[in-house]
XYZ file of C-alpha atoms in Angstrom:
236
model
C -6.621 49.354 -33.973
C -9.025 46.606 -33.322
C -7.753 44.768 -36.428
C -4.289 44.372 -35.042
C -5.847 42.179 -32.017
C -7.620 39.856 -34.288
C -4.832 37.207 -34.719
C -3.787 37.253 -31.108
C -7.415 36.858 -30.059
C -7.847 33.983 -32.588
C -4.468 32.328 -31.483
C -5.595 32.525 -27.832
C -9.129 30.941 -28.545
C -7.429 28.327 -30.363
C -5.124 27.624 -27.315
C -7.997 27.510 -25.029
C -9.962 24.900 -27.329
C -6.871 22.753 -27.344
C -6.525 22.923 -23.518
C -10.044 21.952 -23.161
C -9.864 19.154 -25.626
C -6.884 17.765 -23.901
C -8.691 17.988 -20.539
C -11.467 16.060 -21.857
C -9.194 13.425 -23.195
C -7.525 13.135 -19.954
C -11.041 12.717 -18.337
C -12.032 10.052 -20.804
C -8.784 8.210 -20.254
C -9.264 8.318 -16.411
C -12.902 7.002 -16.759
C -11.726 4.229 -18.897
C -9.182 3.254 -16.386
C -11.576 3.544 -13.529
C -13.887 1.260 -15.431
C -11.421 -1.290 -16.331
C -10.356 -2.178 -12.991
C -13.611 -3.624 -11.879
C -13.988 -5.181 -15.289
C -10.661 -7.006 -14.653
C -11.731 -8.091 -11.253
C -14.819 -9.527 -12.294
C -13.449 -11.422 -15.529
C -10.707 -12.747 -12.972
C -13.103 -14.060 -10.423
C -14.558 -16.123 -13.204
C -11.378 -17.914 -14.106
C -10.442 -18.356 -10.500
C -13.562 -19.940 -9.554
C -13.041 -22.566 -12.269
C -9.393 -23.162 -11.124
C -10.822 -23.463 -7.558
C -13.228 -25.989 -8.491
C -10.281 -27.985 -10.349
C -8.213 -27.814 -7.390
C -10.734 -29.459 -5.224
C -11.649 -32.047 -7.929
C -7.766 -33.003 -8.468
C -6.560 -32.414 -5.074
C -3.749 -30.280 -6.523
C -3.643 -26.413 -6.931
C -4.399 -25.197 -10.255
C -3.588 -21.873 -11.779
C -6.293 -19.760 -13.350
C -4.175 -19.083 -16.505
C -0.858 -20.351 -17.555
C 1.285 -17.377 -16.601
C -0.386 -16.674 -13.376
C 2.056 -16.321 -10.400
C -0.861 -17.068 -7.854
C -3.523 -19.540 -7.425
C -6.868 -19.933 -5.602
C -6.625 -20.954 -1.912
C -10.361 -20.559 -0.465
C -13.805 -19.404 -1.406
C -15.108 -16.591 0.769
C -18.867 -15.938 1.000
C -21.179 -13.697 3.057
C -24.797 -15.250 2.668
C -26.644 -11.896 3.721
C -25.014 -9.997 1.092
C -24.860 -12.262 -1.561
C -21.091 -12.051 -1.692
C -19.144 -14.953 -3.061
C -15.327 -14.256 -3.705
C -12.368 -16.787 -4.590
C -9.421 -15.871 -2.317
C -5.844 -16.007 -3.694
C -2.694 -17.649 -2.047
C -0.367 -14.619 -2.152
C -0.722 -11.227 -0.453
C 1.157 -9.371 -3.225
C -0.418 -5.888 -4.421
C -0.734 -7.187 -7.992
C -2.537 -10.293 -6.771
C -5.187 -7.985 -5.088
C -6.231 -6.441 -8.617
C -7.853 -10.088 -9.343
C -9.371 -11.002 -5.900
C -8.867 -11.170 -1.971
C -5.594 -12.668 -0.819
C -4.390 -14.520 2.124
C -1.768 -12.370 3.963
C 1.478 -13.601 5.388
C 1.437 -14.219 9.215
C -2.051 -15.417 9.286
C -3.208 -19.316 9.177
C -4.480 -21.360 6.277
C -8.121 -21.753 6.264
C -8.932 -24.669 8.462
C -5.625 -24.440 10.610
C -5.680 -23.066 14.013
C -5.223 -19.446 14.524
C -6.508 -16.267 12.528
C -6.993 -16.428 8.722
C -6.107 -12.939 7.646
C -7.747 -11.868 4.180
C -7.391 -8.570 2.443
C -8.678 -6.852 -0.542
C -9.219 -3.411 -2.127
C -11.818 -1.308 -0.698
C -13.194 -0.134 -4.286
C -13.539 -3.603 -5.557
C -13.909 -6.954 -3.738
C -14.117 -5.660 -0.009
C -16.041 -2.536 -0.893
C -18.721 -4.679 0.726
C -17.178 -4.713 4.250
C -18.881 -1.420 4.948
C -22.180 -3.021 4.962
C -21.106 -5.953 6.938
C -22.930 -6.160 10.400
C -22.211 -7.656 13.850
C -23.765 -11.109 13.862
C -23.258 -11.693 9.974
C -22.364 -15.248 9.005
C -19.510 -15.792 6.822
C -18.299 -19.124 5.145
C -14.898 -20.008 4.070
C -14.358 -23.220 1.949
C -10.758 -24.468 1.724
C -9.051 -26.391 -1.111
C -10.146 -29.727 0.729
C -13.847 -28.907 -0.167
C -14.677 -28.325 3.704
C -16.673 -25.197 4.566
C -16.273 -23.440 7.873
C -18.867 -21.085 9.382
C -17.875 -17.914 11.116
C -19.889 -15.134 12.867
C -18.770 -11.456 12.918
C -18.295 -10.399 16.604
C -16.556 -7.104 16.054
C -14.911 -4.421 13.625
C -12.148 -2.000 14.187
C -10.054 0.446 12.539
C -6.363 0.488 13.047
C -3.038 1.467 11.531
C -1.619 -1.006 9.258
C 1.523 -1.380 11.500
C -0.529 -1.901 14.669
C -2.626 -4.842 13.714
C -1.893 -7.900 15.645
C -3.602 -11.413 15.853
C -4.063 -13.582 18.856
C -1.927 -16.484 19.010
C -4.403 -18.384 21.221
C -5.027 -21.437 19.021
C -8.621 -20.588 18.324
C -9.836 -20.494 14.594
C -10.879 -17.112 13.689
C -11.149 -14.676 10.557
C -9.860 -11.189 9.889
C -11.124 -9.297 6.703
C -9.241 -6.223 6.010
C -9.250 -3.349 3.740
C -8.207 0.272 3.549
C -9.970 3.089 5.105
C -11.841 5.477 4.793
C -13.848 3.639 2.042
C -14.494 6.908 0.017
C -10.891 7.902 -0.073
C -8.740 7.894 -3.168
C -5.240 8.165 -1.800
C -3.269 5.525 0.083
C -3.344 6.046 3.833
C -2.236 4.201 7.208
C -5.581 3.142 8.302
C -7.298 -0.012 7.869
C -10.869 -1.521 8.468
C -10.912 -4.859 9.931
C -13.895 -7.225 10.304
C -13.275 -10.005 12.870
C -15.137 -13.227 13.009
C -15.062 -16.317 15.169
C -15.777 -19.960 14.150
C -19.223 -21.039 15.264
C -19.881 -24.663 14.029
C -18.345 -27.828 13.029
C -17.008 -27.892 9.292
C -19.278 -29.024 6.578
C -18.573 -32.103 4.766
C -16.497 -31.699 1.623
C -17.985 -30.720 -1.316
C -17.648 -33.108 -4.395
C -16.826 -31.621 -7.773
C -18.012 -33.290 -10.771
C -15.105 -34.859 -12.762
C -16.128 -33.114 -16.159
C -15.175 -29.713 -14.575
C -11.565 -30.825 -14.498
C -11.312 -32.019 -18.064
C -8.902 -30.158 -20.416
C -5.541 -28.298 -19.526
C -4.647 -28.041 -15.937
C -2.070 -25.966 -14.690
C -0.419 -26.949 -11.478
C 0.948 -24.870 -8.708
C 2.191 -25.536 -5.237
C 2.659 -22.365 -3.179
C 2.884 -21.987 0.618
C 2.370 -18.697 2.830
C 5.398 -18.090 4.945
C 5.786 -19.589 8.367
C 2.916 -18.476 10.761
C 3.892 -15.548 12.795
C 1.867 -13.971 15.856
C 1.548 -10.693 14.015
C 0.377 -10.181 10.327
C 1.116 -6.847 8.449
C -1.809 -4.993 6.615
C 0.653 -2.965 4.872
C -0.443 -4.427 1.478
C -4.082 -4.263 1.934
C -4.165 -1.033 -0.164
C -7.053 0.730 -1.939
């Protein structure tokens, strides 16, 4: 009688092995995808940095690659943490795969009002969880002028309840999804607030040789400044 069950048992073992191999393949694919996202962000920042320097040197906004639908708008750095990021001029979800972005409703770097910058919590703005009150943040605009800010508070807020003060003061808000360890999209945002603390530094001079070669031009503007800025797109 036992011989009659040999084929079903072998078939069951084969199905189990196939299922195990399929699970392993899915796991490897997800691991590769997870590794590709940070790599994509790193390579993009190198190209964006070059485009940012070309923008300062030529006085015209430069695309990081010919088919890009965004361009660099500023350089963000947090000296204590060794952070240096190129900020993009559009707040679209696709642009955030390449770097932090300016959100509509906020001011441009150097303008009166609050500049709102958002990025993903698992790449460019994962560092926000280690930012402390009193940390200094530098923002360099396309004019080559660097402005200093000091972190004065943080908050956790729903994306649709975030508002910026319309008081004419120059300030900065860095936003990302919260909690940092979560993997699913949620309504909460972690926001680091900073206020301008000193007179802007003199414009940075970029050597002419940095702008030789092909130059891709783009003139993009954020929508008209509003007293409220949406954090809906600063997703994980």
